[in-house]
Amino acid sequence: TLVLAAGMVAAYLLGSINFAIIVTRLFKKGDIRDYGSGNAGMTNVLRTVGKTAALLTLLGDFSKGILSVLFVRLLVLLFHVPGDIVIFDYLVAFAALLGHLFPVFYGFKGGKGILVSAGAMLILSPWALLCCFVAFMLFAVTTRYISLGSIVAGVMYPLANLFLTWLQYGSVHWTEVILSALIGALAIFMHRANIKRLLSGTESKVSFKKKSAE
Ligand code: G3P
């Protein structure tokens, strides 16, 4: 438990390092949360700063997810932690996610966690990540609403794990499905303002053309 608690605190602190905020400051554009959707995430950086800044944010926030799970795996190895590694993995990924959503360094106002979850998924369940990515691209590119792609990916995550664990083990690994459902539900909950805007037709679209975002 002590190792788990230490891992979660470290992951929370790592998650709290928000690359949308850092990169936007580096580009001398002030606080990203004062612009566009007010969200400290890649989409809003793309919308307000530009493509290079968005790419840097993507790399940073995605790496946080990867590193938090790799870190917990290292702890498990070093301290010979017994028991169900899956729960351990997800709890630390969850802590990193909470750091990203409610960062201690930035007044507890961060992003929506899609890239952090994606980074964690790359290690936890790469095939589920691929399913989510395909679903995301399908919806984001055709509708040009990045938020809709994210929401669909949130729904896809537990469904993909349901199918993939059944395929892999011959029976569904419910712990993994439930834990990924929690992460998916959190992603959808974080998009509640986007859902309202999507329903009222006021959500902003992103441009995939050569010139930067709308
Ligand atoms: O991952 C965040 C994205 O889905 C929506 O971002 O800035 O449009 O609220 P934003």
Short mmCIF file of C-alpha atoms and ligand atoms in Angstrom, two decimals:
data_model
loop_
_atom_site.label_atom_id
_atom_site.label_comp_id
_atom_site.label_asym_id
_atom_site.label_seq_id
_atom_site.Cartn_x
_atom_site.Cartn_y
_atom_site.Cartn_z
CA THR A 1 0.00 0.00 0.00
CA LEU A 2 2.82 2.38 0.81
CA VAL A 3 4.39 1.77 -2.59
CA LEU A 4 1.03 2.27 -4.26
CA ALA A 5 0.40 5.51 -2.35
CA ALA A 6 3.87 6.83 -3.24
CA GLY A 7 3.31 5.87 -6.88
CA MET A 8 -0.03 7.63 -6.95
CA VAL A 9 1.34 10.82 -5.40
CA ALA A 10 4.23 10.84 -7.90
CA ALA A 11 1.83 10.23 -10.80
CA TYR A 12 -0.49 12.98 -9.58
CA LEU A 13 2.44 15.42 -9.48
CA LEU A 14 3.61 14.32 -12.94
CA GLY A 15 0.06 14.69 -14.25
CA SER A 16 -0.09 18.18 -12.80
CA ILE A 17 2.65 19.35 -15.16
CA ASN A 18 0.37 20.73 -17.86
CA PHE A 19 2.02 21.03 -21.26
CA ALA A 20 -0.76 23.13 -22.82
CA ILE A 21 -0.08 25.79 -20.18
CA ILE A 22 3.72 25.48 -20.40
CA VAL A 23 3.89 25.48 -24.22
CA THR A 24 1.48 28.41 -24.57
CA ARG A 25 3.61 30.39 -22.12
CA LEU A 26 6.74 29.44 -24.10
CA PHE A 27 5.06 30.81 -27.22
CA LYS A 28 4.42 34.00 -25.23
CA LYS A 29 0.66 33.79 -25.59
CA GLY A 30 -0.19 34.01 -21.89
CA ASP A 31 -2.50 31.57 -20.12
CA ILE A 32 -4.21 29.13 -22.52
CA ARG A 33 -7.17 28.99 -20.12
CA ASP A 34 -8.03 32.60 -21.00
CA TYR A 35 -8.64 31.66 -24.64
CA GLY A 36 -11.00 29.59 -26.80
CA SER A 37 -12.74 26.86 -24.83
CA GLY A 38 -10.69 27.77 -21.73
CA ASN A 39 -9.38 24.21 -21.66
CA ALA A 40 -5.70 23.52 -21.00
CA GLY A 41 -5.35 20.87 -23.70
CA MET A 42 -3.97 20.21 -27.16
CA THR A 43 -7.17 21.11 -29.04
CA ASN A 44 -7.31 24.54 -27.50
CA VAL A 45 -3.60 25.08 -28.14
CA LEU A 46 -4.17 24.18 -31.80
CA ARG A 47 -7.10 26.58 -31.88
CA THR A 48 -5.31 29.51 -30.24
CA VAL A 49 -1.55 29.10 -30.70
CA GLY A 50 -0.88 26.87 -33.71
CA LYS A 51 0.25 23.51 -35.00
CA THR A 52 3.81 23.36 -33.63
CA ALA A 53 2.61 24.31 -30.17
CA ALA A 54 -0.19 21.73 -30.41
CA LEU A 55 2.29 19.03 -31.41
CA LEU A 56 4.54 19.84 -28.45
CA THR A 57 1.53 19.69 -26.13
CA LEU A 58 0.53 16.36 -27.64
CA LEU A 59 3.99 14.89 -27.07
CA GLY A 60 4.20 16.22 -23.51
CA ASP A 61 0.76 15.14 -22.30
CA PHE A 62 0.94 11.78 -24.08
CA SER A 63 4.33 11.11 -22.44
CA LYS A 64 2.87 11.79 -19.00
CA GLY A 65 0.45 8.89 -19.46
CA ILE A 66 3.20 6.59 -20.71
CA LEU A 67 5.63 7.53 -17.95
CA SER A 68 3.14 7.13 -15.13
CA VAL A 69 2.39 3.52 -16.11
CA LEU A 70 6.06 2.73 -16.77
CA PHE A 71 6.86 4.19 -13.37
CA VAL A 72 4.36 1.95 -11.61
CA ARG A 73 5.75 -1.07 -13.46
CA LEU A 74 9.21 -0.13 -12.20
CA LEU A 75 7.91 0.15 -8.63
CA VAL A 76 6.27 -3.27 -8.92
CA LEU A 77 9.57 -4.76 -10.08
CA LEU A 78 11.75 -2.99 -7.52
CA PHE A 79 9.53 -3.70 -4.52
CA HIS A 80 8.28 -7.12 -5.67
CA VAL A 81 4.69 -5.99 -5.23
CA PRO A 82 2.33 -8.98 -5.05
CA GLY A 83 -1.28 -9.07 -6.22
CA ASP A 84 -3.21 -7.80 -9.17
CA ILE A 85 -0.95 -5.57 -11.25
CA VAL A 86 -3.88 -4.41 -13.39
CA ILE A 87 -5.50 -2.57 -10.47
CA PHE A 88 -2.15 -1.08 -9.53
CA ASP A 89 -1.59 0.08 -13.12
CA TYR A 90 -4.99 1.71 -13.41
CA LEU A 91 -4.87 3.43 -10.02
CA VAL A 92 -1.58 5.13 -10.89
CA ALA A 93 -2.82 6.05 -14.38
CA PHE A 94 -5.92 7.45 -12.69
CA ALA A 95 -3.76 9.54 -10.34
CA ALA A 96 -1.86 10.99 -13.30
CA LEU A 97 -5.18 11.74 -14.95
CA LEU A 98 -6.46 13.53 -11.84
CA GLY A 99 -3.24 15.58 -11.79
CA HIS A 100 -3.89 16.61 -15.38
CA LEU A 101 -7.54 17.49 -14.74
CA PHE A 102 -6.94 19.20 -11.39
CA PRO A 103 -3.28 20.28 -11.37
CA VAL A 104 -1.89 21.32 -8.02
CA PHE A 105 0.55 23.70 -9.77
CA TYR A 106 -2.12 25.60 -11.71
CA GLY A 107 -5.02 26.30 -9.38
CA PHE A 108 -6.60 22.86 -10.01
CA LYS A 109 -7.80 23.86 -13.49
CA GLY A 110 -6.26 21.71 -16.22
CA GLY A 111 -7.35 19.75 -19.28
CA LYS A 112 -9.74 16.93 -20.12
CA GLY A 113 -7.25 14.08 -20.04
CA ILE A 114 -7.66 12.45 -23.44
CA LEU A 115 -3.94 12.44 -24.28
CA VAL A 116 -2.89 11.37 -20.79
CA SER A 117 -5.32 8.45 -20.96
CA ALA A 118 -4.07 7.61 -24.46
CA GLY A 119 -0.46 7.54 -23.21
CA ALA A 120 -1.40 5.22 -20.35
CA MET A 121 -3.37 3.01 -22.74
CA LEU A 122 -0.36 2.63 -25.00
CA ILE A 123 1.23 0.58 -22.20
CA LEU A 124 -1.93 -0.84 -20.59
CA SER A 125 -3.81 -1.95 -23.69
CA PRO A 126 -2.30 -0.87 -27.02
CA TRP A 127 -4.98 -2.64 -29.08
CA ALA A 128 -7.71 -0.84 -27.20
CA LEU A 129 -5.85 2.39 -27.89
CA LEU A 130 -5.82 1.54 -31.59
CA CYS A 131 -9.61 0.92 -31.54
CA CYS A 132 -10.15 4.24 -29.74
CA PHE A 133 -7.84 6.05 -32.13
CA VAL A 134 -9.70 4.73 -35.17
CA ALA A 135 -13.05 5.72 -33.61
CA PHE A 136 -11.64 9.13 -32.70
CA MET A 137 -10.30 9.77 -36.21
CA LEU A 138 -13.50 8.59 -37.85
CA PHE A 139 -15.62 11.06 -35.90
CA ALA A 140 -13.14 13.92 -35.50
CA VAL A 141 -12.16 14.04 -39.17
CA THR A 142 -15.64 13.62 -40.65
CA THR A 143 -17.38 16.09 -38.33
CA ARG A 144 -14.34 18.29 -37.54
CA TYR A 145 -15.40 18.27 -33.87
CA ILE A 146 -12.37 17.04 -31.91
CA SER A 147 -14.51 16.86 -28.78
CA LEU A 148 -16.93 14.44 -30.47
CA GLY A 149 -14.00 12.21 -31.42
CA SER A 150 -12.84 12.27 -27.79
CA ILE A 151 -16.31 11.40 -26.47
CA VAL A 152 -16.66 8.48 -28.90
CA ALA A 153 -13.18 7.27 -27.89
CA GLY A 154 -14.32 7.38 -24.24
CA VAL A 155 -17.26 5.10 -25.10
CA MET A 156 -15.06 2.84 -27.21
CA TYR A 157 -12.41 2.19 -24.51
CA PRO A 158 -14.36 -0.20 -22.22
CA LEU A 159 -16.09 -1.79 -25.24
CA ALA A 160 -12.74 -2.47 -26.87
CA ASN A 161 -11.39 -3.99 -23.64
CA LEU A 162 -14.52 -6.10 -23.30
CA PHE A 163 -13.97 -7.59 -26.72
CA LEU A 164 -10.16 -7.75 -26.57
CA THR A 165 -9.93 -9.44 -23.16
CA TRP A 166 -12.55 -11.96 -24.27
CA LEU A 167 -10.51 -12.59 -27.40
CA GLN A 168 -7.27 -12.92 -25.44
CA TYR A 169 -8.36 -14.92 -22.37
CA GLY A 170 -11.45 -16.66 -23.66
CA SER A 171 -13.53 -14.83 -21.02
CA VAL A 172 -14.04 -11.16 -20.28
CA HIS A 173 -11.58 -9.61 -17.80
CA TRP A 174 -14.19 -7.58 -15.92
CA THR A 175 -11.73 -5.74 -13.66
CA GLU A 176 -10.07 -4.24 -16.71
CA VAL A 177 -13.39 -3.48 -18.39
CA ILE A 178 -14.77 -1.73 -15.29
CA LEU A 179 -11.57 0.27 -14.71
CA SER A 180 -11.47 1.39 -18.35
CA ALA A 181 -15.18 2.24 -18.15
CA LEU A 182 -14.36 4.56 -15.24
CA ILE A 183 -11.68 6.29 -17.32
CA GLY A 184 -14.06 6.51 -20.30
CA ALA A 185 -16.84 7.90 -18.11
CA LEU A 186 -14.46 10.48 -16.65
CA ALA A 187 -13.49 11.57 -20.17
CA ILE A 188 -17.15 11.97 -21.13
CA PHE A 189 -17.93 13.84 -17.90
CA MET A 190 -15.05 16.26 -18.60
CA HIS A 191 -16.65 16.99 -21.98
CA ARG A 192 -20.02 17.95 -20.50
CA ALA A 193 -19.69 21.58 -21.67
CA ASN A 194 -18.70 20.32 -25.14
CA ILE A 195 -21.76 18.02 -25.21
CA LYS A 196 -24.01 21.02 -24.49
CA ARG A 197 -22.31 22.97 -27.26
CA LEU A 198 -22.55 20.04 -29.68
CA LEU A 199 -26.28 19.71 -28.98
CA SER A 200 -26.89 23.42 -29.44
CA GLY A 201 -24.71 23.53 -32.56
CA THR A 202 -22.26 26.02 -31.06
CA GLU A 203 -19.20 23.76 -30.69
CA SER A 204 -16.18 25.08 -32.63
CA LYS A 205 -14.83 23.04 -35.50
CA VAL A 206 -11.20 22.50 -36.30
CA SER A 207 -9.70 22.92 -39.74
CA PHE A 208 -7.49 20.15 -41.11
CA LYS A 209 -6.43 22.26 -44.06
CA LYS A 210 -2.92 23.67 -44.51
CA LYS A 211 -3.61 26.96 -42.78
CA SER A 212 -3.80 26.74 -38.99
CA ALA A 213 -6.94 25.99 -36.98
CA GLU A 214 -10.13 28.00 -37.04
O1 G3P B 1 -9.46 16.66 -25.49
C1 G3P B 1 -10.12 17.87 -25.46
C2 G3P B 1 -10.98 17.99 -26.69
O2 G3P B 1 -11.73 16.84 -26.87
C3 G3P B 1 -11.89 19.18 -26.61
O3 G3P B 1 -11.17 20.33 -26.33
O4 G3P B 1 -10.79 22.74 -26.17
O5 G3P B 1 -12.63 21.86 -27.63
O6 G3P B 1 -12.85 21.76 -25.17
P1 G3P B 1 -11.90 21.75 -26.31
#
